[in-house]
Structure formats: C-alpha cells, structure tokens
JSON list of C-alpha atoms in Angstrom, two decimals:
[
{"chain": "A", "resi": 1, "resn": "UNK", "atom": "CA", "xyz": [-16.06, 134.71, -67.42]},
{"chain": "A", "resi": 2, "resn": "UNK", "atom": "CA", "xyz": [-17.31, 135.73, -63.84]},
{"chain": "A", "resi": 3, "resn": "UNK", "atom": "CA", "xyz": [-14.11, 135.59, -61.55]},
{"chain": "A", "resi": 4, "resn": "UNK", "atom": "CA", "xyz": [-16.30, 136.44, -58.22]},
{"chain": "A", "resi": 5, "resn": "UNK", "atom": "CA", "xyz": [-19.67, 135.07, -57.09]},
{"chain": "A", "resi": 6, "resn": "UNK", "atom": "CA", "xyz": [-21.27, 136.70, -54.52]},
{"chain": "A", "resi": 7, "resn": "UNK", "atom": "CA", "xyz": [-23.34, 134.39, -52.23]},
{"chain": "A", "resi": 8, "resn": "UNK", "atom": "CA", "xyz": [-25.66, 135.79, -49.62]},
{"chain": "A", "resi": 9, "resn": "UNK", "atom": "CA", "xyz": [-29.30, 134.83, -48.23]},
{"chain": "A", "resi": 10, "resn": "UNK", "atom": "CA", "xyz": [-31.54, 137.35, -49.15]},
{"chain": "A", "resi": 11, "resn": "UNK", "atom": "CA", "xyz": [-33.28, 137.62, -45.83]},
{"chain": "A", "resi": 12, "resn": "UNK", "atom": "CA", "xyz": [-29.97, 138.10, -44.09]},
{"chain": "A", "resi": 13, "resn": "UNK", "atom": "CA", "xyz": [-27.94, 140.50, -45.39]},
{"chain": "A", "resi": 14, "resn": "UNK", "atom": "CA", "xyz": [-29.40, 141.74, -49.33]},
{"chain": "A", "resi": 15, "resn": "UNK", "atom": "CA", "xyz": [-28.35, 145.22, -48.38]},
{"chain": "A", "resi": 16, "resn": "UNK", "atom": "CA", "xyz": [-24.75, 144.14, -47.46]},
{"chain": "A", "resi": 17, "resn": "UNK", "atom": "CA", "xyz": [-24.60, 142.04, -50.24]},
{"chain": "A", "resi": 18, "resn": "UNK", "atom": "CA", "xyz": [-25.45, 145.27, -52.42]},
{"chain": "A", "resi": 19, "resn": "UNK", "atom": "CA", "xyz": [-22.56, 147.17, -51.04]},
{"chain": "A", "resi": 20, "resn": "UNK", "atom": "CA", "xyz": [-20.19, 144.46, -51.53]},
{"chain": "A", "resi": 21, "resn": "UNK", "atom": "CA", "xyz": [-20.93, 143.50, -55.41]},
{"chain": "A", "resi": 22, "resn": "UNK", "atom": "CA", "xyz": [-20.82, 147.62, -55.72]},
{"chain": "A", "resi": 23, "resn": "UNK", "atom": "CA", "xyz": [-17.39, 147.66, -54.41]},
{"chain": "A", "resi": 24, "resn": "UNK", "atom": "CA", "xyz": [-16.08, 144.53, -56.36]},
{"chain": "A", "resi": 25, "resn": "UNK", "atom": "CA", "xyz": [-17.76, 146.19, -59.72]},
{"chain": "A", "resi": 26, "resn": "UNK", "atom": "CA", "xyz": [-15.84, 149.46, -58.83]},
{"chain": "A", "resi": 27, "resn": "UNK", "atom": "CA", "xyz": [-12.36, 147.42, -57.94]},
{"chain": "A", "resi": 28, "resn": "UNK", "atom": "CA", "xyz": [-12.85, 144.88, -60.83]},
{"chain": "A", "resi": 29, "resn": "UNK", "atom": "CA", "xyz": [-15.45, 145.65, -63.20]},
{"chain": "A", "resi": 30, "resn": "UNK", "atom": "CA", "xyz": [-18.89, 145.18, -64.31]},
{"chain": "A", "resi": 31, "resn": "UNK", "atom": "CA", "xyz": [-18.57, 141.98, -65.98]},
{"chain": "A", "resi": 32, "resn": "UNK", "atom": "CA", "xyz": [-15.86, 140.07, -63.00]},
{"chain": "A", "resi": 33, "resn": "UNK", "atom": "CA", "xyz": [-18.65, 140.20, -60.38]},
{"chain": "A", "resi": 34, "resn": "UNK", "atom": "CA", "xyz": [-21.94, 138.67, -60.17]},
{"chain": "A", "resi": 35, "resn": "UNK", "atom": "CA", "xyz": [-24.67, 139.07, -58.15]},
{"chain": "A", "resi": 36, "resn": "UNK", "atom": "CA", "xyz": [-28.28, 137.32, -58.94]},
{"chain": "A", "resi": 37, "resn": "UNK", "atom": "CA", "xyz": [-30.37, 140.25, -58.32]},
{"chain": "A", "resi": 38, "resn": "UNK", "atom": "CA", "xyz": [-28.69, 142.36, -60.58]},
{"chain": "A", "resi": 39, "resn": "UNK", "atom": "CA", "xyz": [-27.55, 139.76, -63.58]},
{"chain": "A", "resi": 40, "resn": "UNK", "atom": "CA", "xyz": [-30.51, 137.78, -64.11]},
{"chain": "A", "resi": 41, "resn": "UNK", "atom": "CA", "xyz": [-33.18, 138.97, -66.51]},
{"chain": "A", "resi": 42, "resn": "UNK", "atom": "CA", "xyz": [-36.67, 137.86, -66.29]},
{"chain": "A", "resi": 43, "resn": "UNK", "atom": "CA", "xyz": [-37.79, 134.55, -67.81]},
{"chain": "A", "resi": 44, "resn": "UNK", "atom": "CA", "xyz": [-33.97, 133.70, -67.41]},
{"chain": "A", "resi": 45, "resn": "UNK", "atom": "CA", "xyz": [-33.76, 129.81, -65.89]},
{"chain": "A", "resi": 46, "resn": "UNK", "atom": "CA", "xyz": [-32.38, 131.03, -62.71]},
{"chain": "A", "resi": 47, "resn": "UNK", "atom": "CA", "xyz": [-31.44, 127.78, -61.31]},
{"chain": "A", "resi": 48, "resn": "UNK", "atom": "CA", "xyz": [-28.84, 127.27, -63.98]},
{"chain": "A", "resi": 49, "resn": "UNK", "atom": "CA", "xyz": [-27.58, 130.42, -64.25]},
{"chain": "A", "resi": 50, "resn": "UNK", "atom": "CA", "xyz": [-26.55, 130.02, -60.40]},
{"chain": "A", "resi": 51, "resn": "UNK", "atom": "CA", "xyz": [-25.13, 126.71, -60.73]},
{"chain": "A", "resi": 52, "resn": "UNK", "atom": "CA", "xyz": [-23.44, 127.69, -64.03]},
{"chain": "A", "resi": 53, "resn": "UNK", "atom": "CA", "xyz": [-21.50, 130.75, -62.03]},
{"chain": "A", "resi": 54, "resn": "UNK", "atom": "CA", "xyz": [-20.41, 128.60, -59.18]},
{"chain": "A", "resi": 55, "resn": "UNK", "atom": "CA", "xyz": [-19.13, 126.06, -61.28]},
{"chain": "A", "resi": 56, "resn": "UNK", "atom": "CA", "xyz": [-16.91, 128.77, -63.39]},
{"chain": "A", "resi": 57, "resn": "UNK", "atom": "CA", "xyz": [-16.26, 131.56, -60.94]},
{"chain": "A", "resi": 58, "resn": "UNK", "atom": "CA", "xyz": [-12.63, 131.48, -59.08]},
{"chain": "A", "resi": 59, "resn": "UNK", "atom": "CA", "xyz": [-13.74, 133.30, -56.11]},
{"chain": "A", "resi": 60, "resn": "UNK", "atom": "CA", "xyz": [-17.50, 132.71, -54.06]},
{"chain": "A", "resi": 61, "resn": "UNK", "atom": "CA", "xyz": [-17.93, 135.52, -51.57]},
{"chain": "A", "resi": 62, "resn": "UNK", "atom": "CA", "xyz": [-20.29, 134.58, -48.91]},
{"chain": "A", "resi": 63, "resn": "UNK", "atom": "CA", "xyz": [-22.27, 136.90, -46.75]},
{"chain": "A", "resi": 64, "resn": "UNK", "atom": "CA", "xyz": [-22.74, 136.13, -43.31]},
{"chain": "A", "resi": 65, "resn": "UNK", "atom": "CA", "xyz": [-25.36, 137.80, -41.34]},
{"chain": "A", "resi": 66, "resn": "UNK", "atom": "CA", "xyz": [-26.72, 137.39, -38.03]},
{"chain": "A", "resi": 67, "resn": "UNK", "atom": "CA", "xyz": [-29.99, 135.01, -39.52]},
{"chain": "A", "resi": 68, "resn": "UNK", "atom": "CA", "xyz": [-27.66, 133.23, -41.94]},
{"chain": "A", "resi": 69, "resn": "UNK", "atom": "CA", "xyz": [-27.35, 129.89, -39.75]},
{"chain": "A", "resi": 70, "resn": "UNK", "atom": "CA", "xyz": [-30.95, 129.31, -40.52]},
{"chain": "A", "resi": 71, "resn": "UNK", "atom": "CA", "xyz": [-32.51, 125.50, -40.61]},
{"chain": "A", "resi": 72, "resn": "UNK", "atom": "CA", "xyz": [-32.70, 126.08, -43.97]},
{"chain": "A", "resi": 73, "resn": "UNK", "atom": "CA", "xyz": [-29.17, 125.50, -44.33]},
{"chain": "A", "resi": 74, "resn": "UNK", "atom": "CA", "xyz": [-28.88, 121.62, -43.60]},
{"chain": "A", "resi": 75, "resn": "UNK", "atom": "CA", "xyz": [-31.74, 121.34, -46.75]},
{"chain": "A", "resi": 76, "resn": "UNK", "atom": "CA", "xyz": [-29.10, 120.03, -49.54]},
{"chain": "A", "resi": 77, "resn": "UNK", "atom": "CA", "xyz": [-31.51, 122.08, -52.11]},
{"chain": "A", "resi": 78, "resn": "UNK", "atom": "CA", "xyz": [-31.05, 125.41, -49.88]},
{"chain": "A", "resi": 79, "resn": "UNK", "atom": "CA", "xyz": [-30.12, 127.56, -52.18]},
{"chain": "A", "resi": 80, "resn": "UNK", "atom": "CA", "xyz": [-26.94, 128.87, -50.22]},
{"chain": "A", "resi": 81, "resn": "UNK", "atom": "CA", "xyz": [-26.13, 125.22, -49.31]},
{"chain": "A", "resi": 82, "resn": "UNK", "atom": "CA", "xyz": [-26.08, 124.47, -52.56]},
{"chain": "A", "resi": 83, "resn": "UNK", "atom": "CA", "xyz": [-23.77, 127.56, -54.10]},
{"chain": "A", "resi": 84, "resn": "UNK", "atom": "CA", "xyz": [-21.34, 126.48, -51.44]},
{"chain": "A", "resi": 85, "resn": "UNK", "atom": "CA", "xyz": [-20.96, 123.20, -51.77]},
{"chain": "A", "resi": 86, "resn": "UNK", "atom": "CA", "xyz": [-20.35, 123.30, -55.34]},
{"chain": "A", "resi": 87, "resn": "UNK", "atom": "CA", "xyz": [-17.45, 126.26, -54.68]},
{"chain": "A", "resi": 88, "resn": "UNK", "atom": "CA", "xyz": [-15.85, 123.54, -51.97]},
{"chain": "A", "resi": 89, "resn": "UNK", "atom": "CA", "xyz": [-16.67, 120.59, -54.17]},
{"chain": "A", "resi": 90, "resn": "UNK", "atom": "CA", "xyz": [-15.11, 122.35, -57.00]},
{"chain": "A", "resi": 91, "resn": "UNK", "atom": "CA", "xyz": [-12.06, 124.06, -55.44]},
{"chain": "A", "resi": 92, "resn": "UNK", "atom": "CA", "xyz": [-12.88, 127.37, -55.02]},
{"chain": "A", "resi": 93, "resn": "UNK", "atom": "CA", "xyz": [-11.37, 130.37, -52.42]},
{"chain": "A", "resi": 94, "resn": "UNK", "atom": "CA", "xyz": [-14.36, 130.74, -50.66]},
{"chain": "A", "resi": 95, "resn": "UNK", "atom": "CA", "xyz": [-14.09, 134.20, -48.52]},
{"chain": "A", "resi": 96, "resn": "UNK", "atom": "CA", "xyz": [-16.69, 134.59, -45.58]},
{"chain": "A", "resi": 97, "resn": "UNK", "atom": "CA", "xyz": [-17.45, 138.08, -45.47]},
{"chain": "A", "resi": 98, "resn": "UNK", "atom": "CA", "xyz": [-19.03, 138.96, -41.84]},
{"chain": "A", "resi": 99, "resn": "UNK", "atom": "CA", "xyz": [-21.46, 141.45, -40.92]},
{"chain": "A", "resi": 100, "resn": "UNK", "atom": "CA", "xyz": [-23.94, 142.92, -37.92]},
{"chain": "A", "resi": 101, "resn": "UNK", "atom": "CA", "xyz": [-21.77, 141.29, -35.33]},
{"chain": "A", "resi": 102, "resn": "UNK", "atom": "CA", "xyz": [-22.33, 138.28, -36.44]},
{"chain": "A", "resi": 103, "resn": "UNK", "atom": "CA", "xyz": [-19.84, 135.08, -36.51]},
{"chain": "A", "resi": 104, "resn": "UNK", "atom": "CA", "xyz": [-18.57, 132.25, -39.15]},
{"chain": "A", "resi": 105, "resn": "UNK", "atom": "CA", "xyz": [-20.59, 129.14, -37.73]},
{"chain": "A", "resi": 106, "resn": "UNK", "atom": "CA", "xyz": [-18.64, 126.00, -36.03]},
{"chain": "A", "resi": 107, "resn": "UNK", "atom": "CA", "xyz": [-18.26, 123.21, -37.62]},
{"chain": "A", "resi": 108, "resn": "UNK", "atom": "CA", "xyz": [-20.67, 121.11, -35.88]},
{"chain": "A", "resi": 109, "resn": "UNK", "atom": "CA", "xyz": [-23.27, 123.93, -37.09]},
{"chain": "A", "resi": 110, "resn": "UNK", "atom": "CA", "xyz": [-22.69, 123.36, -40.37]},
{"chain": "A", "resi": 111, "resn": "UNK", "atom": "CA", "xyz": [-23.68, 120.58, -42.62]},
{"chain": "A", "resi": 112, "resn": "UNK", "atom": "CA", "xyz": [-21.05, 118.11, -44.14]},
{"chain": "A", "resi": 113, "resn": "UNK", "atom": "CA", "xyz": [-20.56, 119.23, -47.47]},
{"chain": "A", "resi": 114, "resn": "UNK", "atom": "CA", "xyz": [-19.99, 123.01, -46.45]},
{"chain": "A", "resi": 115, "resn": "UNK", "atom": "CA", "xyz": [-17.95, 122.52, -43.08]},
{"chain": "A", "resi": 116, "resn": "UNK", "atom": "CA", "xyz": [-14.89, 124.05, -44.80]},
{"chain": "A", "resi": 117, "resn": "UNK", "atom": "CA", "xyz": [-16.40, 127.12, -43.75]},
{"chain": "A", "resi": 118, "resn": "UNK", "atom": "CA", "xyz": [-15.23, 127.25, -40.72]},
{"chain": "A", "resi": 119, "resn": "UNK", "atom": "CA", "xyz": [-11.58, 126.74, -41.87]},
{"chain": "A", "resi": 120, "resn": "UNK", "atom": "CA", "xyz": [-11.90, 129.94, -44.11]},
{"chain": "A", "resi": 121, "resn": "UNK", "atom": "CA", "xyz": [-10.42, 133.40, -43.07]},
{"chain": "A", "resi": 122, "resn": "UNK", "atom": "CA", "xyz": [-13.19, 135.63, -43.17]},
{"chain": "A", "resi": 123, "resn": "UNK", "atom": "CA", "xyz": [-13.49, 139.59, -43.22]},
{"chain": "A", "resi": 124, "resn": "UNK", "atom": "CA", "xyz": [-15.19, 141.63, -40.97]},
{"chain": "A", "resi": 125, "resn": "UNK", "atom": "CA", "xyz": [-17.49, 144.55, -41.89]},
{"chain": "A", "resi": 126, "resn": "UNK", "atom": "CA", "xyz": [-17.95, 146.75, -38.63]},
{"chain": "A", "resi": 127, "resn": "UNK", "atom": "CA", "xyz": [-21.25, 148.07, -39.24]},
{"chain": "A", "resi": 128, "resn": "UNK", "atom": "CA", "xyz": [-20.58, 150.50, -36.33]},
{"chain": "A", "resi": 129, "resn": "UNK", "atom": "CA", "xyz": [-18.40, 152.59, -37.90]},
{"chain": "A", "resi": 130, "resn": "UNK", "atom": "CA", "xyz": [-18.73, 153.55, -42.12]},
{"chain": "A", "resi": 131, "resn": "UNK", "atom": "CA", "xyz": [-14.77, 153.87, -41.50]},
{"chain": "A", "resi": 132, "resn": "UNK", "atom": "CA", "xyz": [-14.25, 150.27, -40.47]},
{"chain": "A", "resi": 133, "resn": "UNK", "atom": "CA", "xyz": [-16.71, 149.28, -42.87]},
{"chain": "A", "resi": 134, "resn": "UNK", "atom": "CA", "xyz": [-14.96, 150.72, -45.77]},
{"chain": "A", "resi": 135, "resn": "UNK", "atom": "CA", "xyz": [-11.23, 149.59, -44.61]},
{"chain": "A", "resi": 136, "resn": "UNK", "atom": "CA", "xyz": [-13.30, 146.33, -44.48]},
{"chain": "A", "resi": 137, "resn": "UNK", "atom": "CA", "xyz": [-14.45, 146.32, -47.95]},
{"chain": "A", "resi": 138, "resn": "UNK", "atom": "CA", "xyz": [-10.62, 147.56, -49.19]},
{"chain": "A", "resi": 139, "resn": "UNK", "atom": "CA", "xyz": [-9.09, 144.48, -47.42]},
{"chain": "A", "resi": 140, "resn": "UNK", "atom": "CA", "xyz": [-11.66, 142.16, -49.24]},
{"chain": "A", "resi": 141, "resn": "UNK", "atom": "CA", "xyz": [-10.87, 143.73, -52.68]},
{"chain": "A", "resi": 142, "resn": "UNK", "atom": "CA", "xyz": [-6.93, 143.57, -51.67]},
{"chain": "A", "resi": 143, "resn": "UNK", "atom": "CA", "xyz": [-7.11, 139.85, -50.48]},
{"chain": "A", "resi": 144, "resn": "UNK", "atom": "CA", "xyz": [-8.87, 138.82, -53.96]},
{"chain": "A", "resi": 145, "resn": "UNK", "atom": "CA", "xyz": [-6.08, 140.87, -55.49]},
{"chain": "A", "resi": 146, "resn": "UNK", "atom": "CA", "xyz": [-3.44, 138.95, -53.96]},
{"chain": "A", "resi": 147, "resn": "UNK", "atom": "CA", "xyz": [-5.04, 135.54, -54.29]},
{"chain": "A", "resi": 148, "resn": "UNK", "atom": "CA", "xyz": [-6.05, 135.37, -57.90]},
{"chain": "A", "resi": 149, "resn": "UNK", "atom": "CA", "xyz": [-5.13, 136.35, -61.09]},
{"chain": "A", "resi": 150, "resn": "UNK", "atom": "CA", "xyz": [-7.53, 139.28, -61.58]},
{"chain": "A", "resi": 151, "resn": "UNK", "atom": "CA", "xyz": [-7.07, 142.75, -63.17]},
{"chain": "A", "resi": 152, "resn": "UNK", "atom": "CA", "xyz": [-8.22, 145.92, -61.48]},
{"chain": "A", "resi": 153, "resn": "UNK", "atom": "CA", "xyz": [-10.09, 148.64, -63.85]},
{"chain": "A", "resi": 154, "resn": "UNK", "atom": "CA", "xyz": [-9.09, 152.08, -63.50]},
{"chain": "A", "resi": 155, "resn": "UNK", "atom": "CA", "xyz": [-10.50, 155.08, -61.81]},
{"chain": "A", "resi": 156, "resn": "UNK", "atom": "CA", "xyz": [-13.55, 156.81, -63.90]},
{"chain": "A", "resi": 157, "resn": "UNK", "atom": "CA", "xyz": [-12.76, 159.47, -66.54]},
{"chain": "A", "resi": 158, "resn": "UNK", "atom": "CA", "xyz": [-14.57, 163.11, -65.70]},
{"chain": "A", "resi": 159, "resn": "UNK", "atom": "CA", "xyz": [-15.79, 165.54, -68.04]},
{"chain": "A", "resi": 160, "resn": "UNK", "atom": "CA", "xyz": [-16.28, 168.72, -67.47]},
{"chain": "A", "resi": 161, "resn": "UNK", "atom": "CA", "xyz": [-18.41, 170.24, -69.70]},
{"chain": "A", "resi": 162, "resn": "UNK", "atom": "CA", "xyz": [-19.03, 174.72, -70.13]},
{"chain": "A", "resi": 163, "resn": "UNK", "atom": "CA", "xyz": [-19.55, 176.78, -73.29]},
{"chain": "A", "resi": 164, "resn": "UNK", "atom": "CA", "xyz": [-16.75, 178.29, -75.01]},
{"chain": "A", "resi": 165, "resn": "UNK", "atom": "CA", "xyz": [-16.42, 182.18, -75.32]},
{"chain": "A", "resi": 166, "resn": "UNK", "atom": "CA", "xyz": [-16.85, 182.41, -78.92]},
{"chain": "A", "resi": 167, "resn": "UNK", "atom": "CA", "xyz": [-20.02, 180.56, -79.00]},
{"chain": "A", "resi": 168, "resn": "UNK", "atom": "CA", "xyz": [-23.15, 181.86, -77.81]},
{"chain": "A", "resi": 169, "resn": "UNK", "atom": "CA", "xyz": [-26.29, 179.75, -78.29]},
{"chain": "A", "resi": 170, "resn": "UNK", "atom": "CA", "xyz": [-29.19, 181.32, -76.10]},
{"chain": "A", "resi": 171, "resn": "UNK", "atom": "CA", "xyz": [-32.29, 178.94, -75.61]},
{"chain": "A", "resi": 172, "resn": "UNK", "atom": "CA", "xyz": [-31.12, 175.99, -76.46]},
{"chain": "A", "resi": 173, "resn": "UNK", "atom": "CA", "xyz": [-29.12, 173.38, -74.44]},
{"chain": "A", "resi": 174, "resn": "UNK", "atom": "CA", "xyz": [-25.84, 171.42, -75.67]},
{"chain": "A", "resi": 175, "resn": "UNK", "atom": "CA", "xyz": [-26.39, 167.60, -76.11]},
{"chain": "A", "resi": 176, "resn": "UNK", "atom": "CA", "xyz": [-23.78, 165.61, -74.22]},
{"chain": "A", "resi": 177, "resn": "UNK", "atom": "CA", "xyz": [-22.68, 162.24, -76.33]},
{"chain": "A", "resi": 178, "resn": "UNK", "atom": "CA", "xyz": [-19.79, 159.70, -76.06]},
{"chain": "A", "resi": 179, "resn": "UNK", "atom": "CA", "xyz": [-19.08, 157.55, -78.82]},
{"chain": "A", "resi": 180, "resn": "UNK", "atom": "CA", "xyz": [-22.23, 158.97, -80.48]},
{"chain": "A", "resi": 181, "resn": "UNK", "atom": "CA", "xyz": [-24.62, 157.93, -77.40]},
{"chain": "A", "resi": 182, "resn": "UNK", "atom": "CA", "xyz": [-26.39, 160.62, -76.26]},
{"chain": "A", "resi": 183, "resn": "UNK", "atom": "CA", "xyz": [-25.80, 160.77, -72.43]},
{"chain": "A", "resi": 184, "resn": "UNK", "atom": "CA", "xyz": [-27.17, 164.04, -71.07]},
{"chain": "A", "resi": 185, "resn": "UNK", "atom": "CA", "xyz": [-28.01, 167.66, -71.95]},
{"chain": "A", "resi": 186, "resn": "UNK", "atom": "CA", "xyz": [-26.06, 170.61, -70.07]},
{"chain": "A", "resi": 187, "resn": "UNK", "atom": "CA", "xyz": [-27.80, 174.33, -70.50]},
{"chain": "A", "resi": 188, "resn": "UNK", "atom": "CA", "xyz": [-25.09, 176.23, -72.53]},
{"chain": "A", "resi": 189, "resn": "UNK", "atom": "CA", "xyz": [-24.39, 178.74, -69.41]},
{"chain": "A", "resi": 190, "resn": "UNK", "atom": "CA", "xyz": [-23.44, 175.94, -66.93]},
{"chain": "A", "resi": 191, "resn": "UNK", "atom": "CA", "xyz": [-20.80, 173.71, -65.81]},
{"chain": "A", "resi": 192, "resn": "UNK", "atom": "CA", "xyz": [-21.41, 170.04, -65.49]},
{"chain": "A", "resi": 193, "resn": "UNK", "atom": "CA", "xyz": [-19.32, 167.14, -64.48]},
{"chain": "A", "resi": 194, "resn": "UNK", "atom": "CA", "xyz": [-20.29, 163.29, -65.70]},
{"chain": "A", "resi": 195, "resn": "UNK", "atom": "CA", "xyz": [-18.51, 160.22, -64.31]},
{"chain": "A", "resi": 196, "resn": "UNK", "atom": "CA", "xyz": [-17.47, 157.78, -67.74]},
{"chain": "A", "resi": 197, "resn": "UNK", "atom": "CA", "xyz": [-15.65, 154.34, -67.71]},
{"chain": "A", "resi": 198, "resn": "UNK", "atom": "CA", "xyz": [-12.07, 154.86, -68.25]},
{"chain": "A", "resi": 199, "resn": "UNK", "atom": "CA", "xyz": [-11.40, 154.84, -72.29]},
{"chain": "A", "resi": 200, "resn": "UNK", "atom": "CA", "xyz": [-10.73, 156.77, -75.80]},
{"chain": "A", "resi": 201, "resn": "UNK", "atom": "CA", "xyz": [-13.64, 158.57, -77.23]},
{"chain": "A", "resi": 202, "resn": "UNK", "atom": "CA", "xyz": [-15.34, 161.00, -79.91]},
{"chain": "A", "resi": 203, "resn": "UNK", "atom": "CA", "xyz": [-16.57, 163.60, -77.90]},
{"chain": "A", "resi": 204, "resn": "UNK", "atom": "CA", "xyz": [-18.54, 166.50, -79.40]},
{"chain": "A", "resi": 205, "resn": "UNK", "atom": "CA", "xyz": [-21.32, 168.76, -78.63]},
{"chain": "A", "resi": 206, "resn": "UNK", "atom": "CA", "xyz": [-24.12, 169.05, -81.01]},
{"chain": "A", "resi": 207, "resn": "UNK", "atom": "CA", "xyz": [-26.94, 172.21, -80.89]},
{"chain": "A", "resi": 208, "resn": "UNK", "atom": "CA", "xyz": [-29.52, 171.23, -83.26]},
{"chain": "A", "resi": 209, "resn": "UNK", "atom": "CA", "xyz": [-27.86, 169.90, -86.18]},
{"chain": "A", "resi": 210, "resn": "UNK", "atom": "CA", "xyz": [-24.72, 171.56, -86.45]},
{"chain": "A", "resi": 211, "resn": "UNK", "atom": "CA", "xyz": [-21.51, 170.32, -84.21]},
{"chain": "A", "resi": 212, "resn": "UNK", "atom": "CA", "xyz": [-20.52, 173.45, -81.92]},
{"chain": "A", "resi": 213, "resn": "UNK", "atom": "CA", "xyz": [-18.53, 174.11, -78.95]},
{"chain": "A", "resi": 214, "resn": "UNK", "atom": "CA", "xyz": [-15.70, 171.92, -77.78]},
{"chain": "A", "resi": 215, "resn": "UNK", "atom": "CA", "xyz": [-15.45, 169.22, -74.57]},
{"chain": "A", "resi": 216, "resn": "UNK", "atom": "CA", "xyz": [-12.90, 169.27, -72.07]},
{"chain": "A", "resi": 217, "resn": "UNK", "atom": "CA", "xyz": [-12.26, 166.14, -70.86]},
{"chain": "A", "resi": 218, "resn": "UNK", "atom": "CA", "xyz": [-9.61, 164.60, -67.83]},
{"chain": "A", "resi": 219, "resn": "UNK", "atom": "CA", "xyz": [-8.78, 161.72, -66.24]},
{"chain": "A", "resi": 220, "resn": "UNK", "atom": "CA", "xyz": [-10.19, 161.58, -62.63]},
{"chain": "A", "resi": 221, "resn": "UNK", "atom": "CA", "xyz": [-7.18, 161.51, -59.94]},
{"chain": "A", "resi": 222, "resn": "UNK", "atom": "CA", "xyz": [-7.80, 159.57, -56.40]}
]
C-alpha cells in the first residue's frame, strides 16, 4: 500500500514536488511514496489510479506554491480539489508543504469541501537558503515519522570494487552483478564505488566466462 500521496499542481511547484517525493523515497522507500509523474505508466487510466491512492494512502502531502490558489481550484473536478477533498472526506493527515514564499490560503479562499486546509500545520521550504530547505524537508520526513505508523529504510549499501593482486586480467573489464543482474562494468585497474539498496547478496565478478577476483562490499555510514 502507498502510505504518502504527494499532491501538487503541476504548473506550481512540479520541481518542488520532485524534491519532496525524492526525499520521502530516500526516508521511506520506493514503494511508501507516490507521485503521478513517476508511478503511472502510459495507457494506465490515470483518473483512477489518483482516486484509488487518495482513498488508501494515510498521509496526502500537498504542495503549495505561489500560483496554487488558482480559479481552478473552486472547479469540484480540479484535479487538486478533488485529491483533497477525498483525503479530508476520508480522514486523512493532510500536511501543507509551503514553498517560494508563498502562504496556506484562508479559509474564505478556499472552497467548502477543502477549507480544512487552513487548520493544517504546514512546513516551510525556504527556497533562499539549500540549508533551510533541507532542515525543511528533515522536519517533514520526522513529522510523518511521528504521526503514523511507517518504517524508515536504511542507508544504501556501497561497494567498492578494485582487482585483487593475484589476478591480472589485461584488456578486459570485470562485470559488476548483484543477485546475478548485471549492473556495471569497472576496468580491472580501477576503483569504483556503486550505491545498492540495503540487503544480502551474491556478489561476484565474472571476466568472460570464468568467475575471478573477489568484491568488497560495506555498509554505508551517515
């Protein structure tokens, strides 16, 4: 299931909206977070899909930028009017996420069925400052935390891949896989590093057919 919907109007804020589902994927994991650009396939029935989220997400982030409070948002099939109402209809912590100095509209901006807004705490992103906006973006993934029953995933594993000494293999380049997917090459006199989800797996190095060399793999620290 999708724990966190994030709402935004494209228009507005799409590049926010990118950095916040990138944050919440980091904090919580690919499949917690969704965002419509990036989880719905072509020749998908988008208008269900949205609807269907909504209805069974526990958290609907919504981005507020500065062209947000648009006329658009009074039209009950407004896309954004819609997503909301159903999160407030349905019971959901709805977390206004503000951005480019803009401000969560009054009540007597907003239309009936998604005036709740106004009563929501919301987070500020200082766009100023890539300091403030980060310390923004850890309070939002902190406040989720705290508010619903939600696990956070783990810092990425690194490898760090290099030939051994007793192997020599000129003109020819290790292949890289995990799990027996083939995820990069590395040229058998260099050192390279490749960010993995957290896990257990079969690592190995393979030169044309035969298995050579060894992997040596750690845990990323923070």
């Amino acid at each position: 299931m999708t724990a966190l919907f994030v709402c935004y109007r494209r228009e507005d804020s799409a590049g926010h909206a990118g950095r916040v589902f990138d944050k919440l994927r980091q904090s919580f994991g690919d499949s917690a977070v969704f965002l419509d650009t990036s989880a719905i396939s072509p020749g998908m029935k988008w208008p269900l899909i949205l609807k269907d989220r909504v209805s069974s997400c526990k958290v609907l982030v919504v981005i507020i930028g500065t062209r947000w409070l648009s006329p658009r948002l009074r039209d009950e099939n407004d896309w954004v009017h819609q997503e909301l109402a159903t999160a407030f209809g349905t019971g959901k912590l709805v977390i206004p996420v503000v951005v480019d100095g803009a401000k969560v509209p009054d009540q007597k901006e907003l239309p009936p069925r998604i005036k709740p807004l106004n009563e929501c705490q919301a987070i500020w992103l200082d766009h100023r400052s890539s300091t403030g906006y980060n310390a923004g973006l850890e309070r939002l993934v902190q406040d989720i935390s705290t508010s619903i029953d939600i696990p956070r995933v783990g810092p990425p594993a690194t490898l760090v891949i290099r030939r051994t000494g007793s192997i020599a293999v000129s003109a020819a380049n290790f292949k890289i896989f995990l799990n027996g997917e083939r995820v990069g090459e590395v040229p058998n006199d260099a050192v390279r590093r490749y960010q993995v989800p957290p896990g257990n797996y079969v690592l190995y190095i393979e030169a044309g057919t035969s298995a050579l060399g060894f992997l040596f793999c750690r845990k990323a620290t923070r």
